[in-house]
mmCIF file of C-alpha atoms and ligand atoms in Angstrom:
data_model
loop_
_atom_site.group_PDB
_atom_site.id
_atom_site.type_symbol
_atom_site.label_atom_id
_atom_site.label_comp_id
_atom_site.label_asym_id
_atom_site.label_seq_id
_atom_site.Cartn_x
_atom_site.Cartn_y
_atom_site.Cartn_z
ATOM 1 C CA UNK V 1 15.853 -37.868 -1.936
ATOM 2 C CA UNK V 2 17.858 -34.844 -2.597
ATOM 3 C CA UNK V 3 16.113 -31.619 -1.185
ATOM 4 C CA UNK V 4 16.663 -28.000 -1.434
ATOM 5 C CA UNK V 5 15.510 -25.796 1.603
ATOM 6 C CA UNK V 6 15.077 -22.241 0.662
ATOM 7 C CA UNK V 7 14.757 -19.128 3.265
ATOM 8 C CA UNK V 8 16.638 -21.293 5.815
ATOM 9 C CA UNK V 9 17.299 -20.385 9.380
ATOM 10 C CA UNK V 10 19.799 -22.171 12.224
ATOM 11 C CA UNK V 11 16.749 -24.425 13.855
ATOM 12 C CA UNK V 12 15.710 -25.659 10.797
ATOM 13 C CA UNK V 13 18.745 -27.217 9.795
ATOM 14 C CA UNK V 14 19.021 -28.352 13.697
ATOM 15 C CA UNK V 15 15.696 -30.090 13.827
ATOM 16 C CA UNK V 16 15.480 -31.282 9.961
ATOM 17 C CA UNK V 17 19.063 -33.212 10.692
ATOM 18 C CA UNK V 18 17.608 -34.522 13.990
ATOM 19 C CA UNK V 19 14.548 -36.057 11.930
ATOM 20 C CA UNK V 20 17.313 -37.094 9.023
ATOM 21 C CA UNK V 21 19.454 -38.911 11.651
ATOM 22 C CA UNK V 22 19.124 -42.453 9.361
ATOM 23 C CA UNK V 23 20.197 -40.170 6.187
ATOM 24 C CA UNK V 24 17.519 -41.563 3.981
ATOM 25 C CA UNK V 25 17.751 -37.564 2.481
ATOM 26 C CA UNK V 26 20.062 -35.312 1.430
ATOM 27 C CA UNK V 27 19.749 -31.424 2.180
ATOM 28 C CA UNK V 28 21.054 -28.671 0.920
ATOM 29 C CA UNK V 29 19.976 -25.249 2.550
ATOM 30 C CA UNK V 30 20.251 -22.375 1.443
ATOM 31 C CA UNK V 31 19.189 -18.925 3.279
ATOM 32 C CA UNK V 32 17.851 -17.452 0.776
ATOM 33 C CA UNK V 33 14.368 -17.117 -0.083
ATOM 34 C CA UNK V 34 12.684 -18.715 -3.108
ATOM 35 C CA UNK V 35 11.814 -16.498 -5.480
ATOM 36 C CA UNK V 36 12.086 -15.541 -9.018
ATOM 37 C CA UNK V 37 16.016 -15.092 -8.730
ATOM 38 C CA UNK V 38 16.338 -17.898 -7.087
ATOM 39 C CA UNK V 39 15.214 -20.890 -8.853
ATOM 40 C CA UNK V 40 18.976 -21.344 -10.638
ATOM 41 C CA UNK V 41 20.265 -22.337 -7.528
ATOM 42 C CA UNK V 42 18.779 -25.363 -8.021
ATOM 43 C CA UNK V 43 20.933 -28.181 -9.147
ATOM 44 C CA UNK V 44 19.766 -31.796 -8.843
ATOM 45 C CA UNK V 45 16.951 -31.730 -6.560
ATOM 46 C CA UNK V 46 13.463 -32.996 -7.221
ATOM 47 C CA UNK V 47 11.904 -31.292 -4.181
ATOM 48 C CA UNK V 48 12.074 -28.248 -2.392
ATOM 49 C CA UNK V 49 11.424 -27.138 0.803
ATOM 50 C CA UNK V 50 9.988 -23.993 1.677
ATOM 51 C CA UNK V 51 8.775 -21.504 4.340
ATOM 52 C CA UNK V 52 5.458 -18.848 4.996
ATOM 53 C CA UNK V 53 7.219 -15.969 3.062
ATOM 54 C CA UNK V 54 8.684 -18.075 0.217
ATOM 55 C CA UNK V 55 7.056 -16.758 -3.576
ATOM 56 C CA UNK V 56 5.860 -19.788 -4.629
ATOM 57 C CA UNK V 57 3.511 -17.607 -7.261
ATOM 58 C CA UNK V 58 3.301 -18.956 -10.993
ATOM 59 C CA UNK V 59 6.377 -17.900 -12.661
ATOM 60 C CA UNK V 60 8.211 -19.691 -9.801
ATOM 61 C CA UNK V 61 6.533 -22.369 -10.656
ATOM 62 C CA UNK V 62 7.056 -22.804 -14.560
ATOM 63 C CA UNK V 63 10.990 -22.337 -13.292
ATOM 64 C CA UNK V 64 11.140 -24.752 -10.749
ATOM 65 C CA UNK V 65 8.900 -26.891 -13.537
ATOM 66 C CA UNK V 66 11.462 -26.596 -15.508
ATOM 67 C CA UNK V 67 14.484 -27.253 -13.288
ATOM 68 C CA UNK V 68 12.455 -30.646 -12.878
ATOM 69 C CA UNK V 69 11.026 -29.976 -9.455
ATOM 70 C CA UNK V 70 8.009 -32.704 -8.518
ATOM 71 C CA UNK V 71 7.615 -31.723 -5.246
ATOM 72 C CA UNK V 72 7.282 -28.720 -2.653
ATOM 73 C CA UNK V 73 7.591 -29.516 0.693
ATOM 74 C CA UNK V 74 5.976 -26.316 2.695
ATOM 75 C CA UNK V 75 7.401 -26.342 6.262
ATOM 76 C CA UNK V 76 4.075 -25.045 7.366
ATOM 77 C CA UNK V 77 0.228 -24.874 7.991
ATOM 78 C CA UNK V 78 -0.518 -21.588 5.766
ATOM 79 C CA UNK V 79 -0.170 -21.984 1.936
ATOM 80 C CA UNK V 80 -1.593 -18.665 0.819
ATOM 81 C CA UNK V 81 1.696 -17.901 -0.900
ATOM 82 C CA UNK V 82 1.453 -20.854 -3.197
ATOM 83 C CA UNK V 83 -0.269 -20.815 -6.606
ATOM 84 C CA UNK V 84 -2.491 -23.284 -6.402
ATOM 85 C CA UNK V 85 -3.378 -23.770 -10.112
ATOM 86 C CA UNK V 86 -0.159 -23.354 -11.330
ATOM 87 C CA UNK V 87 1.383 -26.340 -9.518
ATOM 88 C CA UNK V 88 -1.401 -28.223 -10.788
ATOM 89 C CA UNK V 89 -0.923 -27.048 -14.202
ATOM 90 C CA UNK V 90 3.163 -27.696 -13.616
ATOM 91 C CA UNK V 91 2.313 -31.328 -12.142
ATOM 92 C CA UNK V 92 3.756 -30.424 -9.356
ATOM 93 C CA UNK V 93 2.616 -32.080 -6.182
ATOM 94 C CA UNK V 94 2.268 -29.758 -3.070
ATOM 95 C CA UNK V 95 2.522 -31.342 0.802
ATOM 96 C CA UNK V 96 2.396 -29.273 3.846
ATOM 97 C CA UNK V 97 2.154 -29.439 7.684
ATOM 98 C CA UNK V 98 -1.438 -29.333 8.484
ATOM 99 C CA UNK V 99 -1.089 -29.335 12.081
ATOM 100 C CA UNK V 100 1.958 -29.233 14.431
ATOM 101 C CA UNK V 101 1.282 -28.320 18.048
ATOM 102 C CA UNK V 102 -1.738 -26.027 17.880
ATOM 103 C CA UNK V 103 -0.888 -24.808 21.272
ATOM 104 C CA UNK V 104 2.330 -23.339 20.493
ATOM 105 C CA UNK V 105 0.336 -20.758 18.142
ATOM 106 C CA UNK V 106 -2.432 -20.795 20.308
ATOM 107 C CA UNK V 107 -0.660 -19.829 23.506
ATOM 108 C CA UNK V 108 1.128 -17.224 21.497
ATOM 109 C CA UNK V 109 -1.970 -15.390 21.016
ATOM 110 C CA UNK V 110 -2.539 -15.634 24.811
ATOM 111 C CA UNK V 111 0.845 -14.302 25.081
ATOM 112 C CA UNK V 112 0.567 -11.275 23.272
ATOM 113 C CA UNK V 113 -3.138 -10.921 24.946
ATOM 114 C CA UNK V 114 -1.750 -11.046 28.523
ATOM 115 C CA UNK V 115 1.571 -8.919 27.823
ATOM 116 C CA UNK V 116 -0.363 -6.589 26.246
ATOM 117 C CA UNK V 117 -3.066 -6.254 28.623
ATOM 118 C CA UNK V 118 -0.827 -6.035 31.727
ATOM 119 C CA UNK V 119 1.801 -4.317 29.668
ATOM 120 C CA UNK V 120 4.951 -6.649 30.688
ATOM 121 C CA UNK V 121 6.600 -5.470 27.908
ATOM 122 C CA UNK V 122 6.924 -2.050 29.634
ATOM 123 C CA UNK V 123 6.964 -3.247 33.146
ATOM 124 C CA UNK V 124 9.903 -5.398 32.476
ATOM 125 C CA UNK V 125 11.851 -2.210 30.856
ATOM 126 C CA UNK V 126 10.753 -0.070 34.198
ATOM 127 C CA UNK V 127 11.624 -2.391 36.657
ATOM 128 C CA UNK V 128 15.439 -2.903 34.821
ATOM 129 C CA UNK V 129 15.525 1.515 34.659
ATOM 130 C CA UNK V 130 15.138 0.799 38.875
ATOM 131 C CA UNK V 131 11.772 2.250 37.944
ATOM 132 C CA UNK V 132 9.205 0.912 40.706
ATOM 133 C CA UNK V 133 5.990 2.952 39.673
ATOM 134 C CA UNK V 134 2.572 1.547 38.362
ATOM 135 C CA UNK V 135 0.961 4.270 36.807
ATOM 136 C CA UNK V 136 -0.078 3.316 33.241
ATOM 137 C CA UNK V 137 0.109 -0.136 34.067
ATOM 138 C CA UNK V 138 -3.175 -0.737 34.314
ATOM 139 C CA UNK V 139 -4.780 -3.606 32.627
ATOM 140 C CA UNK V 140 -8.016 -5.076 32.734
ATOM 141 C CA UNK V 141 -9.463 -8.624 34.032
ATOM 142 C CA UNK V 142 -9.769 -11.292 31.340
ATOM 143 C CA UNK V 143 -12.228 -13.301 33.488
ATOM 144 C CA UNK V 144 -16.122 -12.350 32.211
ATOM 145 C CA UNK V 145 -14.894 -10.458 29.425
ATOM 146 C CA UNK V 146 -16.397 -11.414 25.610
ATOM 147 C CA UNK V 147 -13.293 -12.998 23.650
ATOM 148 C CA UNK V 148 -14.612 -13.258 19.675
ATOM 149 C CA UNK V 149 -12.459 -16.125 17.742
ATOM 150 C CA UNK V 150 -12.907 -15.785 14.080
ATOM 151 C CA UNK V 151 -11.535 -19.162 12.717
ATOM 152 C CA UNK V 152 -11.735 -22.638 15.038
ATOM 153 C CA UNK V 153 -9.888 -24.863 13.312
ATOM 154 C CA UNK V 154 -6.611 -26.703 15.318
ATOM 155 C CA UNK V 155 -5.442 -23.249 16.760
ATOM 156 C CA UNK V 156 -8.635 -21.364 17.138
ATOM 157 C CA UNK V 157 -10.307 -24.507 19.178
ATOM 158 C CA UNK V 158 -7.451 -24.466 21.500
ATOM 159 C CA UNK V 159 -7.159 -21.066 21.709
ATOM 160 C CA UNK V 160 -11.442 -21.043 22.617
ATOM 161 C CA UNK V 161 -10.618 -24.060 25.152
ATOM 162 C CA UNK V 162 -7.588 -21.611 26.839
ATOM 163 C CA UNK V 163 -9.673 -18.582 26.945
ATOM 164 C CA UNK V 164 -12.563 -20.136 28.019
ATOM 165 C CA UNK V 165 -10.662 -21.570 31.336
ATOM 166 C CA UNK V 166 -9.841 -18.267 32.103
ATOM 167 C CA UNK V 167 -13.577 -17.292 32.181
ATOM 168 C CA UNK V 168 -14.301 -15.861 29.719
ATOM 169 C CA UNK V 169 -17.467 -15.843 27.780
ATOM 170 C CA UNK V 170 -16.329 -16.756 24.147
ATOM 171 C CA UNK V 171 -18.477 -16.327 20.844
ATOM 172 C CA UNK V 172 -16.961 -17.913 17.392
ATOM 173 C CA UNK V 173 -17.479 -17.327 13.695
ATOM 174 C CA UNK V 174 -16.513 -20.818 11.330
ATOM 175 C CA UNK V 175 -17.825 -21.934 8.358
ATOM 176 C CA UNK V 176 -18.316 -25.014 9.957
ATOM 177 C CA UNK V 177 -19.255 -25.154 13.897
ATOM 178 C CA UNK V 178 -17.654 -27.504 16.236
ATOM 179 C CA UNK V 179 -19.586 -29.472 18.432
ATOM 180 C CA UNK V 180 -17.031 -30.332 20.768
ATOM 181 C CA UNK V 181 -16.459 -26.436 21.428
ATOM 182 C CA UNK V 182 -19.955 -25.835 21.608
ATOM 183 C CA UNK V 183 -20.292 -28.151 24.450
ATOM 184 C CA UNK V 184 -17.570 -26.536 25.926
ATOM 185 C CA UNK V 185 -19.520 -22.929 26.479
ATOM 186 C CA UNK V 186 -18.542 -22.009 22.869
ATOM 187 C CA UNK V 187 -21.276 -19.727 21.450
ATOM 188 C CA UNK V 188 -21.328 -19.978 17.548
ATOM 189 C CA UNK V 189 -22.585 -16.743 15.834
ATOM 190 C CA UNK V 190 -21.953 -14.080 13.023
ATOM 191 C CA UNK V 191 -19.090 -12.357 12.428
ATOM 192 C CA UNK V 192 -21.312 -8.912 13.143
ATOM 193 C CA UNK V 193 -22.300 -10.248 15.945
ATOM 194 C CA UNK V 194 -18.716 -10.865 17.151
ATOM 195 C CA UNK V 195 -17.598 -7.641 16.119
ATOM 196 C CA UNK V 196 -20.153 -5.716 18.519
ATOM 197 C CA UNK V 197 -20.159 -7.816 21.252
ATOM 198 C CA UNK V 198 -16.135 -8.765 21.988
ATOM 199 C CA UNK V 199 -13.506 -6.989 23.852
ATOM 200 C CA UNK V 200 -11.228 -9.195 22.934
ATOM 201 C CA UNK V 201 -10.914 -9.996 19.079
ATOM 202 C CA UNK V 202 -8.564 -13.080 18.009
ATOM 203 C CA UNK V 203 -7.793 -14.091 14.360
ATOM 204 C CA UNK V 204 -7.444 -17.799 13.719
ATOM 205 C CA UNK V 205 -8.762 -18.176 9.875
ATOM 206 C CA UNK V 206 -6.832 -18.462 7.241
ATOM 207 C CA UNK V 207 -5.853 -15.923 4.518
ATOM 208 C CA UNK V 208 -7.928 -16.528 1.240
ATOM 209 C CA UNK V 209 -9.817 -13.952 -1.130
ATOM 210 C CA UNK V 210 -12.742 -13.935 1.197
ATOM 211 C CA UNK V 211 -11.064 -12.965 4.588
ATOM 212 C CA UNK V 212 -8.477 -10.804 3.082
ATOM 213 C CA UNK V 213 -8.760 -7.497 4.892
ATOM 214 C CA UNK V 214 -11.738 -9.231 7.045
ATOM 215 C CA UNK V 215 -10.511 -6.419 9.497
ATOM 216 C CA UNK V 216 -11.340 -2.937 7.432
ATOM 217 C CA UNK V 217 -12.349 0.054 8.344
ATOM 218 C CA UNK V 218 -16.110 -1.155 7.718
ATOM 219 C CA UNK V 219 -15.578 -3.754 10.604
ATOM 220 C CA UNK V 220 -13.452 -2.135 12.778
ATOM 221 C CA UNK V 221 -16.210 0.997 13.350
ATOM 222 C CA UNK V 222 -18.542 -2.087 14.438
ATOM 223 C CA UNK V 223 -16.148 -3.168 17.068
ATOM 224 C CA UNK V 224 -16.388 -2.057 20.537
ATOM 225 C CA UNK V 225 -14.375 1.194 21.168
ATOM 226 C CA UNK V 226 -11.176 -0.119 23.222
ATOM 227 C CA UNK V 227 -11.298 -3.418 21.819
ATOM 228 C CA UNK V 228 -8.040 -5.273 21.408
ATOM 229 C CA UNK V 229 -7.285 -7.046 18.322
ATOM 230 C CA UNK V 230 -4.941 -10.330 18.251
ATOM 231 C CA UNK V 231 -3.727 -12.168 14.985
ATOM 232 C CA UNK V 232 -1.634 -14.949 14.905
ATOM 233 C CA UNK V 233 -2.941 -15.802 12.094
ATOM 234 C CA UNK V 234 -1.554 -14.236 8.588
ATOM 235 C CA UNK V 235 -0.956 -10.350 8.058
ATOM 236 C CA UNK V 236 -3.254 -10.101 5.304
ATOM 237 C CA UNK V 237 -6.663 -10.552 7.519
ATOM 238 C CA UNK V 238 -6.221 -7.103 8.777
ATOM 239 C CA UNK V 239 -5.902 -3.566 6.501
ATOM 240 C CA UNK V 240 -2.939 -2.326 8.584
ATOM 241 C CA UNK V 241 -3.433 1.135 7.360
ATOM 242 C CA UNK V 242 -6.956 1.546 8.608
ATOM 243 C CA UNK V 243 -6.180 -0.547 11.956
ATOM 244 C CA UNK V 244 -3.852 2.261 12.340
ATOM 245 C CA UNK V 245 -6.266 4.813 12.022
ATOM 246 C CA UNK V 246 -8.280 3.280 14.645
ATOM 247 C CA UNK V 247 -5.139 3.103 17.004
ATOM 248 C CA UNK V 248 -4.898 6.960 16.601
ATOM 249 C CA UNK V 249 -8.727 7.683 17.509
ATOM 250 C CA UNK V 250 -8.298 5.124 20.693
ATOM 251 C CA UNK V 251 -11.094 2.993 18.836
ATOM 252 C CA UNK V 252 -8.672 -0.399 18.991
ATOM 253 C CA UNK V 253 -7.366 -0.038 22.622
ATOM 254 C CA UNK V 254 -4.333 -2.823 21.898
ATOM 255 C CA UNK V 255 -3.285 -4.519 19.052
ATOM 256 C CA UNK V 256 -0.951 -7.735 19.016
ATOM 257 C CA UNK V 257 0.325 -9.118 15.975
ATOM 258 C CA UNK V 258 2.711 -12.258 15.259
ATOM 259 C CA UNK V 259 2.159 -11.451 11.301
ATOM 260 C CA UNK V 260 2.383 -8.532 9.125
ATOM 261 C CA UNK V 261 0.748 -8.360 6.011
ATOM 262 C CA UNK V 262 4.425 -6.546 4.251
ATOM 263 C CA UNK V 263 6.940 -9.854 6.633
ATOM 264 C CA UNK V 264 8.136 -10.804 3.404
ATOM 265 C CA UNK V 265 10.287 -8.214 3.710
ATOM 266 C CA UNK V 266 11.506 -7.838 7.023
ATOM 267 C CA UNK V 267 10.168 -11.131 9.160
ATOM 268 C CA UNK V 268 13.238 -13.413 9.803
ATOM 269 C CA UNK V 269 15.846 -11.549 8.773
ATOM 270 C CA UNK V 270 17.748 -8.852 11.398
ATOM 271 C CA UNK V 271 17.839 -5.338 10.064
ATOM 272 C CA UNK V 272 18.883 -3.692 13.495
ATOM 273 C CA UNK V 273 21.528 -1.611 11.693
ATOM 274 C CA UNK V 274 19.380 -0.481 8.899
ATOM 275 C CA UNK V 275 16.829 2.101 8.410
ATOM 276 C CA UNK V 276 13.120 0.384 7.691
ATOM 277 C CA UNK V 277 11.338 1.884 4.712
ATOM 278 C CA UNK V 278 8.050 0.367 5.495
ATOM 279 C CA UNK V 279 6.048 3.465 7.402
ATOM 280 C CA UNK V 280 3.349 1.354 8.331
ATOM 281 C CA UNK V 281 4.945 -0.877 10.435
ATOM 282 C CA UNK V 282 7.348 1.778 11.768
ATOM 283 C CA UNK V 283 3.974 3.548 12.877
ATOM 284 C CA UNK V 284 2.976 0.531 14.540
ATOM 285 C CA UNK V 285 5.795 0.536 16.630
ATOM 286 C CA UNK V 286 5.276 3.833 17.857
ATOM 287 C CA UNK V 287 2.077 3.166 19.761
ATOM 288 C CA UNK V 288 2.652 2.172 23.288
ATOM 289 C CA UNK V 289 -0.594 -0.671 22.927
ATOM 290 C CA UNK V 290 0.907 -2.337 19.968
ATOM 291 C CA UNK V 291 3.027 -5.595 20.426
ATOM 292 C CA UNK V 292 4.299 -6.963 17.478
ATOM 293 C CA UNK V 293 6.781 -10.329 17.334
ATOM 294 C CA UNK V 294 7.984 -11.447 14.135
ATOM 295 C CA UNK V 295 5.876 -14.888 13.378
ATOM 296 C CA UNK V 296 6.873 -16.412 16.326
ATOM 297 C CA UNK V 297 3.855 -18.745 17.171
ATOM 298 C CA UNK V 298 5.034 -21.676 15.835
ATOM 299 C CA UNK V 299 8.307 -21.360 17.641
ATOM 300 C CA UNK V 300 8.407 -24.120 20.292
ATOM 301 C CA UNK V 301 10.558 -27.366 21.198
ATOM 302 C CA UNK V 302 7.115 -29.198 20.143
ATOM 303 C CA UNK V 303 6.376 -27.511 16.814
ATOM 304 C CA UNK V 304 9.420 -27.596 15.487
ATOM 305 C CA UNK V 305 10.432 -30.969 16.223
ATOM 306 C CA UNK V 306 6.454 -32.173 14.706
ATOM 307 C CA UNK V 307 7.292 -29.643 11.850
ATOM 308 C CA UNK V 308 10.152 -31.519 10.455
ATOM 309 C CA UNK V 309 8.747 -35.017 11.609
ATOM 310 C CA UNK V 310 6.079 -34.406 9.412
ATOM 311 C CA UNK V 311 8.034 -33.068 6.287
ATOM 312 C CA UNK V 312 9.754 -35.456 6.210
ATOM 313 C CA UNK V 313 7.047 -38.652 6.500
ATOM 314 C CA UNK V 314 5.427 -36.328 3.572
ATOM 315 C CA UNK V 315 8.496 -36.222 1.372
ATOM 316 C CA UNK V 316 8.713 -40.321 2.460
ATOM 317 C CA UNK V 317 5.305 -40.985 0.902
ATOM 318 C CA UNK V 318 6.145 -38.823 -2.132
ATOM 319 C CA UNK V 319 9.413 -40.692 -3.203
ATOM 320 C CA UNK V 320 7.632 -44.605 -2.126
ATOM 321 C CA UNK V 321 4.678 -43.452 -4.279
ATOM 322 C CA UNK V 322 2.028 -43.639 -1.820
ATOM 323 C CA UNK V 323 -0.536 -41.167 -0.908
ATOM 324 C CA UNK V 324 0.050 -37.864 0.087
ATOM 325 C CA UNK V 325 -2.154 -37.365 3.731
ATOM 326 C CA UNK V 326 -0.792 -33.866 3.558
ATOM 327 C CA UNK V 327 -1.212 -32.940 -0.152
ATOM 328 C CA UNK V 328 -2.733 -29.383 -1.266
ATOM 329 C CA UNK V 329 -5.097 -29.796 -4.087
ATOM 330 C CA UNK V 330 -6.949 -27.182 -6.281
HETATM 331 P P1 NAI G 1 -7.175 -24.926 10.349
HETATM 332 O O1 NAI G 1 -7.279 -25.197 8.892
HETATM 333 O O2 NAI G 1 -7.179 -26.066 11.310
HETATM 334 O O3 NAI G 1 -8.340 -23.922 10.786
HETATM 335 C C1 NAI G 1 -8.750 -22.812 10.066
HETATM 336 C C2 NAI G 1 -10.219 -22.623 10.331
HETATM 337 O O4 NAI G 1 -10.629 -21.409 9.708
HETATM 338 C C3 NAI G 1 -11.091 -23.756 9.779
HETATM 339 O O5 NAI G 1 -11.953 -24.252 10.783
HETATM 340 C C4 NAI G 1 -11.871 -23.070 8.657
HETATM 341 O O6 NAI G 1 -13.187 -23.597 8.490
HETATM 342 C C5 NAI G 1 -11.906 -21.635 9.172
HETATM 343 N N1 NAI G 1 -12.221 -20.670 8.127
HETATM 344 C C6 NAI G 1 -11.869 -20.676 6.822
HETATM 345 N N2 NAI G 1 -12.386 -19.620 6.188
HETATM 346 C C7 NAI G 1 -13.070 -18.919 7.133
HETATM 347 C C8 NAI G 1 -13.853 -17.734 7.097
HETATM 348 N N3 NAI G 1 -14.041 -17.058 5.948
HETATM 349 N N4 NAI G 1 -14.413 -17.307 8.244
HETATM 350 C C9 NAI G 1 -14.255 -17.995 9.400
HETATM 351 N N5 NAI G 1 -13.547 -19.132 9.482
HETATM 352 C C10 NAI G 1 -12.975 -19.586 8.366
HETATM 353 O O7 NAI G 1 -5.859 -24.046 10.520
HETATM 354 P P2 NAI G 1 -5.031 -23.811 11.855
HETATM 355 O O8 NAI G 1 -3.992 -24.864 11.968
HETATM 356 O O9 NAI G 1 -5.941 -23.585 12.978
HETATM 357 O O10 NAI G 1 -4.278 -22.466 11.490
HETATM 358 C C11 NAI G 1 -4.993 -21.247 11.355
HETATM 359 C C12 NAI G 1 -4.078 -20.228 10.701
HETATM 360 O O11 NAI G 1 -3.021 -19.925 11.604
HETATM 361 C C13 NAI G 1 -3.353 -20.752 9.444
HETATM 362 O O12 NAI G 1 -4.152 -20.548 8.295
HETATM 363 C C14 NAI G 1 -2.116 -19.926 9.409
HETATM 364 O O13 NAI G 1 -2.360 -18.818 8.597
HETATM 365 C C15 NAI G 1 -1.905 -19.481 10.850
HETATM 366 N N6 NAI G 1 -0.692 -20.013 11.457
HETATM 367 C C16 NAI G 1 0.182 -19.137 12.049
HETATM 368 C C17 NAI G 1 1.344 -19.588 12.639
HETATM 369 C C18 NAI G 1 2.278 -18.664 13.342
HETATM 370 O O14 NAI G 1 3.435 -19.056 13.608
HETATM 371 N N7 NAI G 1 1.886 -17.459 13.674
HETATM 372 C C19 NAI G 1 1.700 -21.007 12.588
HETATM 373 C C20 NAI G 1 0.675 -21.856 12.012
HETATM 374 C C21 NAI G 1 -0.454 -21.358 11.441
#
């Protein structure tokens, strides 16, 4: 099947050839992101593949409708940036990756948690500056500290699992619990409940209209005053602007982000030489307890290698007319 890839980087044209070695596809890939402007690249492709920040929204849809697209391919767990009810409208099938390594995303959240906590980030700078000293350093034991997980799905349950063998006491908000978690120490209870109780706060839901802005400034003045705030997850759980305010009264003590809810913009894409219009995220970076990466989690050997495995069995069962494992319905 021919394929277009939109908002492609180096690895993904690595690993998708890898999984392509028999050449039962053809790619084309293009950097670019899919958007409105973008659909007349298309030539004769029936599918496209495409990424977290792609604009898969409903007047991309009617074009790529048009251009006589059947299928989208996303490269990825999250589809909160697809319009649902306009691909089914269109006829257009939709197939992502539900799952590809949970750890890798997982163990990026414990990443930014430790890195944060014992500031690396600045004790690797110091120690290069022939700077020996401690002082502001100081971090704070993760063993018997309260970790709330809001979201154990694939990455939250692993993420409960890591925290928990570091010995921690762990409470969890799901719509549905897991039993398999619980009988791992797992304590199931309400998100207020979370929100007073934690130190640690980690984000592993996904983005939808009822946990958009879950973190406002309604639940952040129930949090614990120092509380540190980790989200893997998508940008769009947390109101940045009001997080923001809380950094500036001390009431979050560390934040660590992998997503942003403006990446669209910026995420991917090197703008070292440029000056960034966003304020909000240049803020961010002012505060010494922030650490942000650019939606790294899924960025391992592992994920990678499952992410295009997986595309491409999807896009396999598309084209032989079977049924879709992966498919995203309305
Ligand atoms: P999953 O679908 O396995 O788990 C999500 C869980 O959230 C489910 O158990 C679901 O019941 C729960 N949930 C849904 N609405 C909720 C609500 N209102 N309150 C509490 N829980 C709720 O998804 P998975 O694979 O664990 O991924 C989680 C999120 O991580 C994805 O939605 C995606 O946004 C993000 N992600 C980030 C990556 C990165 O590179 N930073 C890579 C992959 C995923």
């Amino acid at each position: 099947m021919d394929i277009l890839f939109f908002s492609t980087q180096p690895y993904d044209k690595e690993y998708f050839n890898k999984a392509n070695e028999q050449g039962a596809h053809r790619f084309r890939f293009l950097e670019y992101p899919l958007n409105e402007d973008n659909t007349a690249l298309i030539k004769d492709e029936r599918a496209v593949c495409v990424f977290v920040n792609d604009k898969v929204n409903a007047a991309v849809i009617r074009q790529l409708k048009e251009k006589g697209i059947r299928l989208i391919a996303l490269r990825c767990a999250g589809f909160n940036n697809v319009d649902l009810k306009a691909a089914a409208e269109a006829g257009i099938r939709l197939v992502r990756v539900p799952a590809y390594s949970p750890h890798a995303v997982a163990e990026h959240a414990v990443a930014l948690l430790l890195a944060l906590n014992r500031k690396i980030y600045k004790a690797y700078n110091r120690v290069r500056d022939n700077n020996f000293t401690l002082s502001g350093l100081e971090g704070f034991d993760l063993y018997g500290k309260t970790v709330g997980v809001i979201g154990t799905g694939n990455i939250g349950a692993v993420f409960c699992r890591i925290m928990r063998g570091f010995g921690c006491r762990v409470l969890a908000h799901d719509l549905y619990s897991n039993e398999d978690l619980e009988k791992a120490g797992v304590e199931y209870s309400s998100v207020d409940s979370i929100l007073s109780s934690s130190d640690i706060i980690s984000l592993h839901c996904p983005l939808t209209p009822d946990t958009k802005h879950l973190v406002n400034w309604h639940t952040i003045v129930k949090m614990k005053p120092g509380v540190t705030l980790i989200n893997t997850s998508r940008g769009g759980l947390i109101d940045t602007k009001s997080v923001v305010e809380a950094l500036k009264t001390g009431h979050i003590g560390g934040l660590g982000i992998d997503v942003y809810e403006q990446e669209e913009q910026l995420f991917f894409q090197n703008f070292s030489g440029t000056i960034i219009q966003d304020d909000v995220l240049s803020r961010l970076t002012t505060f010494p307890n922030v650490l942000i990466t650019a939606h790294q989690g899924f960025f391992t050997r592992e994920a990678l290698t499952q992410i295009a495995e997986t595309t491409l069995q999807n896009i396999n069962s598309f084209e032989k007319n079977e049924a879709l494992l992966n498919e995203i319905k309305l």
